[in-house]
Amino acid sequence: MARSNHQETQTVLRHWQEDVPDDRLAHLIRDAGRVLTKSLQTRLSEHSVSFGHWSFLRILWVTEGLTQRELSEEAGLMEPTTFTALKAMEANGLIERRQLNGNRKNIHIYLTQRGRDLKKTLVPLAEEINEIAVKGVDDDDLQVTRRTLLKIISNLANANE
Amino acid sequence: MARSNHQETQTVLRHWQEDVPDDRLAHLIRDAGRVLTKSLQTRLSEHSVSFGHWSFLRILWVTEGLTQRELSEEAGLMEPTTFTALKAMEANGLIERRQLNGNRKNIHIYLTQRGRDLKKTLVPLAEEINEIAVKGVDDDDLQVTRRTLLKIISNLANANE
DNA sequence: TGAAAATACTTAGATATAAAAGCATTTGGC
DNA sequence: GCCAAATGCTTTTATATCTAAGTATTTTCA
């Protein structure tokens, strides 16, 4: 598995060193995202946590009791995505879905002890990947990259208005 | 549709202007990729082309007759992804899958006239999105961003060895 | 030359994600 | 206080992608 993973990332790399198509920046950004996601996914799967669940755990480790909708906003994902992920996480014993104060509409999400405990195991994995990813990159360059990506997101947000 | 798209990208934006979690660079890269993909997807769908099909059209506009495996490599995607996409593209009349020279193993992919003609329509869409995305960004910053992303991909490729 | 190895495609099943539409509940204004 | 609008969750359906495993074909080499 590490093997084919390696081959795959090598392929992505070679691709980028060779031909440079017209919409290359978009393509490059997507590829980087894919490699990052896959690296995390591989490590998380050793703890039976999927990438999608990680996104919500991260938020819940900071704030429990949010509604599904609030979680969607925080995660930047659509509600059906959130819904499906949370249902699975409930089934896996990572969270509980509770209705409070007689309100039958809002569903609040709380971690189980198991979900809470995973923080200590999983956060270091993400930090490790970040360290690996940016090794040898100037801090200045990272700043520029962050700024550029934010600008791209903002430009497209306004254009899709 | 443009509306909810807008709201969604706005949500992503707000998210990034507010809290800054620990693995923020990875998250930021993925978000940028998602916004870029969605922008292209929206425009492509007006021509009944999905984003997945676009990836292969782009390659085929440069070189026809590649095998499925070669296309996978070029696109940086796994074979089942390629297989499924090409089957659908064949059904949509964008490509033809042919066996040559009595070789019953390799399948070579050719564009139909319709597939070929789409180039004039679709390439400008991608160019437009790129222009919008990088508007107001320094050329130098773009260079730095490209270099940084490449380095990230390369770092992770080596780490997954 | 015939069996083992390598190659190429295909199938099956899983995850991540979204759009659209439906249903139930709450809220706000008259 | 009631009804219309807004809100929040759920279902359905679709796309994009992967891993793992299966099948068929070609190549290699003993």
Short mmCIF file of C-alpha atoms (C1' of nucleotides) in Angstrom, two decimals:
data_model
loop_
_atom_site.label_atom_id
_atom_site.label_comp_id
_atom_site.label_asym_id
_atom_site.label_seq_id
_atom_site.Cartn_x
_atom_site.Cartn_y
_atom_site.Cartn_z
CA MET A 1 0.00 0.00 0.00
CA ALA A 2 2.78 2.42 0.88
CA ARG A 3 4.24 1.17 -2.33
CA SER A 4 1.44 2.01 -4.71
CA ASN A 5 0.90 5.23 -2.86
CA HIS A 6 4.48 6.11 -3.57
CA GLN A 7 4.18 5.25 -7.22
CA GLU A 8 1.10 7.33 -7.51
CA THR A 9 2.63 10.43 -6.01
CA GLN A 10 5.70 9.90 -8.18
CA THR A 11 3.42 9.88 -11.18
CA VAL A 12 1.86 13.16 -10.12
CA LEU A 13 5.32 14.60 -9.72
CA ARG A 14 6.64 13.48 -13.04
CA HIS A 15 3.54 14.84 -14.66
CA TRP A 16 4.29 18.26 -13.23
CA GLN A 17 7.89 18.24 -14.19
CA GLU A 18 7.09 17.40 -17.77
CA ASP A 19 4.24 19.07 -19.54
CA VAL A 20 2.68 22.29 -18.50
CA PRO A 21 -0.86 22.63 -19.75
CA ASP A 22 -2.84 25.77 -19.94
CA ASP A 23 -4.77 25.78 -16.69
CA ARG A 24 -1.78 24.50 -14.82
CA LEU A 25 -2.19 26.46 -11.63
CA ALA A 26 -5.64 25.08 -10.94
CA HIS A 27 -4.41 21.62 -11.74
CA LEU A 28 -1.40 22.04 -9.48
CA ILE A 29 -3.51 23.22 -6.57
CA ARG A 30 -5.87 20.28 -6.95
CA ASP A 31 -3.00 17.82 -7.15
CA ALA A 32 -1.37 19.22 -4.03
CA GLY A 33 -4.68 18.94 -2.22
CA ARG A 34 -5.06 15.38 -3.34
CA VAL A 35 -1.61 14.35 -2.17
CA LEU A 36 -2.18 16.05 1.20
CA THR A 37 -5.54 14.40 1.65
CA LYS A 38 -4.19 11.01 0.78
CA SER A 39 -1.27 11.31 3.17
CA LEU A 40 -3.59 12.14 6.03
CA GLN A 41 -6.12 9.52 4.98
CA THR A 42 -3.49 6.80 5.07
CA ARG A 43 -2.43 7.69 8.59
CA LEU A 44 -5.96 8.17 9.90
CA SER A 45 -7.12 4.85 8.53
CA GLU A 46 -4.73 3.09 10.90
CA HIS A 47 -7.01 4.41 13.63
CA SER A 48 -10.23 3.59 11.79
CA VAL A 49 -11.03 7.23 11.21
CA SER A 50 -11.89 8.44 7.72
CA PHE A 51 -10.84 11.77 6.36
CA GLY A 52 -14.39 13.06 6.35
CA HIS A 53 -14.79 12.25 10.03
CA TRP A 54 -11.54 13.98 10.86
CA SER A 55 -12.93 17.27 9.55
CA PHE A 56 -15.71 17.19 12.09
CA LEU A 57 -13.67 15.83 14.96
CA ARG A 58 -11.31 18.78 14.59
CA ILE A 59 -14.15 21.19 15.08
CA LEU A 60 -15.74 19.27 17.91
CA TRP A 61 -12.49 19.10 19.84
CA VAL A 62 -12.78 22.87 20.07
CA THR A 63 -16.53 23.23 20.53
CA GLU A 64 -19.10 20.59 21.36
CA GLY A 65 -22.83 21.06 21.19
CA LEU A 66 -23.02 22.73 17.78
CA THR A 67 -25.98 21.91 15.58
CA GLN A 68 -25.52 20.06 12.32
CA ARG A 69 -25.99 23.25 10.40
CA GLU A 70 -23.42 25.09 12.45
CA LEU A 71 -21.01 22.23 11.91
CA SER A 72 -21.59 22.43 8.16
CA GLU A 73 -20.70 26.09 8.18
CA GLU A 74 -17.61 25.56 10.27
CA ALA A 75 -16.41 22.72 8.11
CA GLY A 76 -17.25 24.53 4.88
CA LEU A 77 -19.26 21.55 3.68
CA MET A 78 -22.84 21.13 2.52
CA GLU A 79 -25.46 19.76 4.83
CA PRO A 80 -25.97 16.37 3.22
CA THR A 81 -22.23 15.76 3.53
CA THR A 82 -22.38 16.69 7.18
CA PHE A 83 -25.47 14.64 7.77
CA THR A 84 -24.00 11.49 6.27
CA ALA A 85 -20.69 11.89 8.05
CA LEU A 86 -22.32 12.49 11.43
CA LYS A 87 -24.62 9.51 11.07
CA ALA A 88 -21.61 7.31 10.37
CA MET A 89 -19.68 8.85 13.25
CA GLU A 90 -22.58 8.15 15.56
CA ALA A 91 -22.63 4.54 14.40
CA ASN A 92 -18.87 4.35 15.03
CA GLY A 93 -19.28 5.63 18.56
CA LEU A 94 -17.39 8.89 18.02
CA ILE A 95 -20.27 11.29 18.68
CA GLU A 96 -23.78 11.55 20.07
CA ARG A 97 -26.63 13.45 18.44
CA ARG A 98 -28.93 15.05 21.01
CA GLN A 99 -32.06 17.13 21.00
CA LEU A 100 -32.14 19.73 23.74
CA ASN A 101 -34.73 21.76 25.63
CA GLY A 102 -37.68 20.22 23.90
CA ASN A 103 -36.57 21.68 20.57
CA ARG A 104 -37.33 18.97 18.09
CA LYS A 105 -35.68 20.63 15.13
CA ASN A 106 -32.09 21.30 16.07
CA ILE A 107 -29.75 18.42 16.68
CA HIS A 108 -26.69 19.12 18.79
CA ILE A 109 -23.54 17.11 18.43
CA TYR A 110 -21.41 15.93 21.34
CA LEU A 111 -18.29 13.81 21.41
CA THR A 112 -18.23 10.49 23.18
CA GLN A 113 -15.30 9.87 25.46
CA ARG A 114 -13.76 7.82 22.70
CA GLY A 115 -14.14 10.69 20.23
CA ARG A 116 -12.62 13.06 22.76
CA ASP A 117 -9.67 10.79 23.44
CA LEU A 118 -8.77 10.49 19.79
CA LYS A 119 -7.52 14.06 19.80
CA LYS A 120 -4.27 13.08 21.46
CA THR A 121 -3.65 10.40 18.87
CA LEU A 122 -4.75 12.13 15.71
CA VAL A 123 -3.66 15.74 15.99
CA PRO A 124 0.03 14.77 15.95
CA LEU A 125 -0.55 12.91 12.70
CA ALA A 126 -1.81 16.04 10.99
CA GLU A 127 1.01 18.08 12.42
CA GLU A 128 3.51 15.56 11.20
CA ILE A 129 2.15 15.74 7.67
CA ASN A 130 2.33 19.50 7.71
CA GLU A 131 5.90 19.40 8.85
CA ILE A 132 6.83 16.96 6.12
CA ALA A 133 4.94 18.94 3.52
CA VAL A 134 6.62 22.27 4.17
CA LYS A 135 10.10 21.01 4.95
CA GLY A 136 12.62 23.14 3.11
CA VAL A 137 10.11 25.82 2.20
CA ASP A 138 10.88 29.40 3.23
CA ASP A 139 8.53 30.94 5.75
CA ASP A 140 8.17 33.87 3.42
CA ASP A 141 7.18 31.59 0.60
CA LEU A 142 4.57 29.97 2.81
CA GLN A 143 3.17 33.35 3.64
CA VAL A 144 2.97 34.27 -0.02
CA THR A 145 1.35 30.96 -0.85
CA ARG A 146 -1.29 31.41 1.85
CA ARG A 147 -2.02 34.91 0.69
CA THR A 148 -2.25 33.84 -2.94
CA LEU A 149 -4.59 30.97 -2.21
CA LEU A 150 -6.82 33.21 -0.11
CA LYS A 151 -6.93 35.71 -2.93
CA ILE A 152 -7.87 33.01 -5.42
CA ILE A 153 -10.68 31.80 -3.20
CA SER A 154 -11.86 35.35 -2.73
CA ASN A 155 -11.70 36.18 -6.43
CA LEU A 156 -13.78 33.17 -7.37
CA ALA A 157 -16.24 33.78 -4.56
CA ASN A 158 -16.91 37.23 -5.92
CA ALA A 159 -17.05 36.06 -9.52
CA ASN A 160 -19.67 33.44 -8.77
CA GLU A 161 -21.88 36.03 -7.20
CA MET B 1 -27.71 27.99 -8.57
CA ALA B 2 -25.24 30.82 -9.05
CA ARG B 3 -26.77 32.05 -5.84
CA SER B 4 -26.10 29.09 -3.64
CA ASN B 5 -22.72 28.72 -5.25
CA HIS B 6 -21.99 32.24 -4.17
CA GLN B 7 -23.14 31.64 -0.66
CA GLU B 8 -21.03 28.56 -0.46
CA THR B 9 -17.85 30.25 -1.55
CA GLN B 10 -18.64 33.11 0.80
CA THR B 11 -18.86 30.62 3.61
CA VAL B 12 -15.48 29.20 2.72
CA LEU B 13 -14.09 32.72 2.70
CA ARG B 14 -15.50 33.74 6.03
CA HIS B 15 -14.18 30.54 7.46
CA TRP B 16 -10.70 31.47 6.37
CA GLN B 17 -10.88 34.99 7.60
CA GLU B 18 -11.95 33.90 11.03
CA ASP B 19 -10.36 30.97 12.71
CA VAL B 20 -7.01 29.54 11.85
CA PRO B 21 -6.69 25.93 12.83
CA ASP B 22 -3.54 23.99 13.13
CA ASP B 23 -3.24 22.30 9.78
CA ARG B 24 -4.45 25.39 8.03
CA LEU B 25 -2.24 25.23 4.97
CA ALA B 26 -3.50 21.81 3.92
CA HIS B 27 -7.03 22.91 4.54
CA LEU B 28 -6.48 26.10 2.57
CA ILE B 29 -5.05 24.25 -0.40
CA ARG B 30 -7.97 21.82 -0.44
CA ASP B 31 -10.48 24.65 -0.21
CA ALA B 32 -8.88 26.52 -3.07
CA GLY B 33 -8.95 23.37 -5.14
CA ARG B 34 -12.59 22.84 -4.34
CA VAL B 35 -13.58 26.37 -5.33
CA LEU B 36 -11.61 26.10 -8.56
CA THR B 37 -13.16 22.77 -9.42
CA LYS B 38 -16.62 24.00 -8.72
CA SER B 39 -16.20 27.10 -10.83
CA LEU B 40 -15.10 25.03 -13.79
CA GLN B 41 -17.75 22.41 -13.17
CA THR B 42 -20.48 25.01 -13.26
CA ARG B 43 -19.33 26.36 -16.59
CA LEU B 44 -18.70 22.96 -18.12
CA SER B 45 -22.10 21.66 -17.14
CA GLU B 46 -23.69 24.21 -19.46
CA HIS B 47 -22.12 22.18 -22.24
CA SER B 48 -23.04 18.80 -20.72
CA VAL B 49 -19.43 18.00 -19.91
CA SER B 50 -18.50 16.88 -16.43
CA PHE B 51 -15.30 17.84 -14.72
CA GLY B 52 -13.98 14.30 -14.90
CA HIS B 53 -14.47 14.21 -18.64
CA TRP B 54 -12.73 17.53 -19.06
CA SER B 55 -9.55 16.05 -17.59
CA PHE B 56 -9.37 13.50 -20.37
CA LEU B 57 -10.53 15.77 -23.16
CA ARG B 58 -7.66 18.11 -22.36
CA ILE B 59 -5.17 15.33 -22.89
CA LEU B 60 -6.84 13.96 -25.98
CA TRP B 61 -6.92 17.37 -27.64
CA VAL B 62 -3.13 17.13 -27.59
CA THR B 63 -2.66 13.42 -28.34
CA GLU B 64 -5.18 10.89 -29.59
CA GLY B 65 -4.68 7.16 -29.68
CA LEU B 66 -3.28 6.71 -26.17
CA THR B 67 -4.23 3.58 -24.29
CA GLN B 68 -6.35 3.75 -21.18
CA ARG B 69 -3.32 3.15 -19.03
CA GLU B 70 -1.36 5.90 -20.72
CA LEU B 71 -4.28 8.24 -20.23
CA SER B 72 -4.39 7.36 -16.55
CA GLU B 73 -0.74 8.26 -16.17
CA GLU B 74 -1.15 11.50 -18.05
CA ALA B 75 -4.16 12.51 -16.01
CA GLY B 76 -2.60 11.41 -12.74
CA LEU B 77 -5.64 9.29 -11.94
CA MET B 78 -6.08 5.63 -11.13
CA GLU B 79 -7.22 3.21 -13.78
CA PRO B 80 -10.72 2.54 -12.51
CA THR B 81 -11.37 6.26 -12.52
CA THR B 82 -10.17 6.46 -16.09
CA PHE B 83 -12.13 3.40 -17.10
CA THR B 84 -15.40 4.72 -15.73
CA ALA B 85 -14.91 8.17 -17.20
CA LEU B 86 -14.02 6.82 -20.64
CA LYS B 87 -17.00 4.48 -20.68
CA ALA B 88 -19.27 7.41 -19.95
CA MET B 89 -17.53 9.57 -22.53
CA GLU B 90 -18.00 6.86 -25.10
CA ALA B 91 -21.69 6.68 -24.26
CA ASN B 92 -21.89 10.47 -24.60
CA GLY B 93 -20.31 10.36 -28.03
CA LEU B 94 -17.15 12.23 -27.09
CA ILE B 95 -14.66 9.45 -27.77
CA GLU B 96 -14.24 6.04 -29.40
CA ARG B 97 -12.44 3.08 -27.85
CA ARG B 98 -10.63 1.00 -30.46
CA GLN B 99 -8.48 -2.11 -30.53
CA LEU B 100 -5.66 -1.98 -33.04
CA ASN B 101 -3.48 -4.42 -34.94
CA GLY B 102 -5.10 -7.52 -33.59
CA ASN B 103 -3.97 -6.67 -30.05
CA ARG B 104 -6.90 -7.58 -27.86
CA LYS B 105 -5.49 -6.18 -24.67
CA ASN B 106 -4.76 -2.53 -25.28
CA ILE B 107 -7.58 -0.14 -25.95
CA HIS B 108 -6.78 3.07 -27.75
CA ILE B 109 -8.83 6.19 -27.32
CA TYR B 110 -9.81 8.55 -30.12
CA LEU B 111 -11.95 11.64 -30.11
CA THR B 112 -15.12 11.82 -32.13
CA GLN B 113 -15.61 14.92 -34.22
CA ARG B 114 -17.88 16.20 -31.50
CA GLY B 115 -15.22 15.66 -28.88
CA ARG B 116 -12.69 17.39 -31.05
CA ASP B 117 -14.94 20.36 -31.68
CA LEU B 118 -15.56 20.97 -27.99
CA LYS B 119 -12.02 22.26 -27.63
CA LYS B 120 -12.92 25.64 -29.11
CA THR B 121 -15.79 26.01 -26.68
CA LEU B 122 -14.31 24.66 -23.48
CA VAL B 123 -10.71 25.81 -23.40
CA PRO B 124 -11.75 29.47 -23.14
CA LEU B 125 -13.86 28.62 -20.11
CA ALA B 126 -10.85 27.26 -18.26
CA GLU B 127 -8.76 30.22 -19.29
CA GLU B 128 -11.42 32.57 -18.08
CA ILE B 129 -11.49 30.93 -14.67
CA ASN B 130 -7.74 31.17 -14.40
CA GLU B 131 -7.82 34.83 -15.26
CA ILE B 132 -10.48 35.49 -12.66
CA ALA B 133 -8.67 33.42 -10.07
CA VAL B 134 -5.33 35.19 -10.32
CA LYS B 135 -6.60 38.70 -10.91
CA GLY B 136 -4.67 41.11 -8.71
CA VAL B 137 -2.02 38.56 -7.80
CA ASP B 138 1.60 39.46 -8.51
CA ASP B 139 3.38 37.34 -11.07
CA ASP B 140 6.12 36.85 -8.54
CA ASP B 141 3.65 35.59 -5.98
CA LEU B 142 2.26 33.16 -8.51
CA GLN B 143 5.73 31.86 -9.18
CA VAL B 144 6.36 31.39 -5.48
CA THR B 145 3.02 29.65 -5.04
CA ARG B 146 3.72 27.25 -7.90
CA ARG B 147 7.14 26.47 -6.55
CA THR B 148 5.79 25.92 -3.03
CA LEU B 149 3.04 23.61 -4.17
CA LEU B 150 5.47 21.59 -6.25
CA LYS B 151 7.76 21.29 -3.26
CA ILE B 152 4.88 20.12 -1.08
CA ILE B 153 3.91 17.47 -3.60
CA SER B 154 7.50 16.37 -3.88
CA ASN B 155 8.04 16.25 -0.11
CA LEU B 156 5.01 14.07 0.41
CA ALA B 157 5.87 11.86 -2.53
CA ASN B 158 9.21 11.09 -0.96
CA ALA B 159 7.77 10.67 2.52
CA ASN B 160 5.23 8.09 1.35
CA GLU B 161 7.99 6.02 -0.17
"C1'" DT C 1 7.30 -24.03 -26.67
"C1'" DG C 2 4.85 -23.78 -22.67
"C1'" DA C 3 4.40 -22.07 -18.08
"C1'" DA C 4 5.30 -18.08 -15.05
"C1'" DA C 5 5.35 -13.25 -14.85
"C1'" DA C 6 3.89 -8.95 -16.30
"C1'" DT C 7 0.54 -6.08 -18.22
"C1'" DA C 8 -4.06 -4.00 -19.26
"C1'" DC C 9 -8.56 -3.79 -18.67
"C1'" DT C 10 -12.73 -4.58 -15.75
"C1'" DT C 11 -15.65 -5.24 -11.64
"C1'" DA C 12 -17.01 -4.49 -7.00
"C1'" DG C 13 -17.31 -1.85 -3.15
"C1'" DA C 14 -16.02 2.34 -0.41
"C1'" DT C 15 -15.45 7.38 0.72
"C1'" DA C 16 -16.08 12.23 -0.11
"C1'" DT C 17 -18.80 15.51 -1.87
"C1'" DA C 18 -22.73 18.17 -3.87
"C1'" DA C 19 -27.55 19.65 -5.85
"C1'" DA C 20 -32.25 19.32 -5.47
"C1'" DA C 21 -36.23 18.40 -3.35
"C1'" DG C 22 -39.02 16.97 0.70
"C1'" DC C 23 -40.64 17.17 5.46
"C1'" DA C 24 -41.04 18.91 10.01
"C1'" DT C 25 -40.60 22.60 13.22
"C1'" DT C 26 -40.02 27.18 14.69
"C1'" DT C 27 -40.50 32.07 14.24
"C1'" DG C 28 -42.24 36.57 13.12
"C1'" DG C 29 -45.72 39.65 11.72
"C1'" DC C 30 -50.38 40.81 11.39
"C1'" DG D 1 -53.07 33.27 18.26
"C1'" DC D 2 -52.53 31.93 13.63
"C1'" DC D 3 -50.53 31.55 9.14
"C1'" DA D 4 -46.68 32.37 6.05
"C1'" DA D 5 -41.92 32.37 5.84
"C1'" DA D 6 -37.69 30.77 7.37
"C1'" DT D 7 -35.00 27.23 9.16
"C1'" DG D 8 -32.97 22.65 9.94
"C1'" DC D 9 -32.76 18.03 9.08
"C1'" DT D 10 -33.32 14.12 5.82
"C1'" DT D 11 -33.64 11.60 1.41
"C1'" DT D 12 -32.48 10.85 -3.22
"C1'" DT D 13 -29.53 10.92 -6.81
"C1'" DA D 14 -25.14 12.07 -9.09
"C1'" DT D 15 -20.09 12.88 -9.71
"C1'" DA D 16 -15.29 12.11 -8.66
"C1'" DT D 17 -12.27 9.36 -6.80
"C1'" DC D 18 -9.89 5.39 -4.63
"C1'" DT D 19 -8.42 0.32 -3.16
"C1'" DA D 20 -8.67 -4.38 -3.82
"C1'" DA D 21 -9.49 -8.09 -6.37
"C1'" DG D 22 -10.57 -10.49 -10.78
"C1'" DT D 23 -9.92 -11.72 -15.74
"C1'" DA D 24 -7.79 -11.87 -20.03
"C1'" DT D 25 -3.81 -11.24 -22.89
"C1'" DT D 26 0.88 -10.77 -23.97
"C1'" DT D 27 5.69 -11.40 -22.99
"C1'" DT D 28 9.60 -13.68 -21.36
"C1'" DC D 29 12.67 -17.13 -20.56
"C1'" DA D 30 14.08 -21.82 -19.07
#
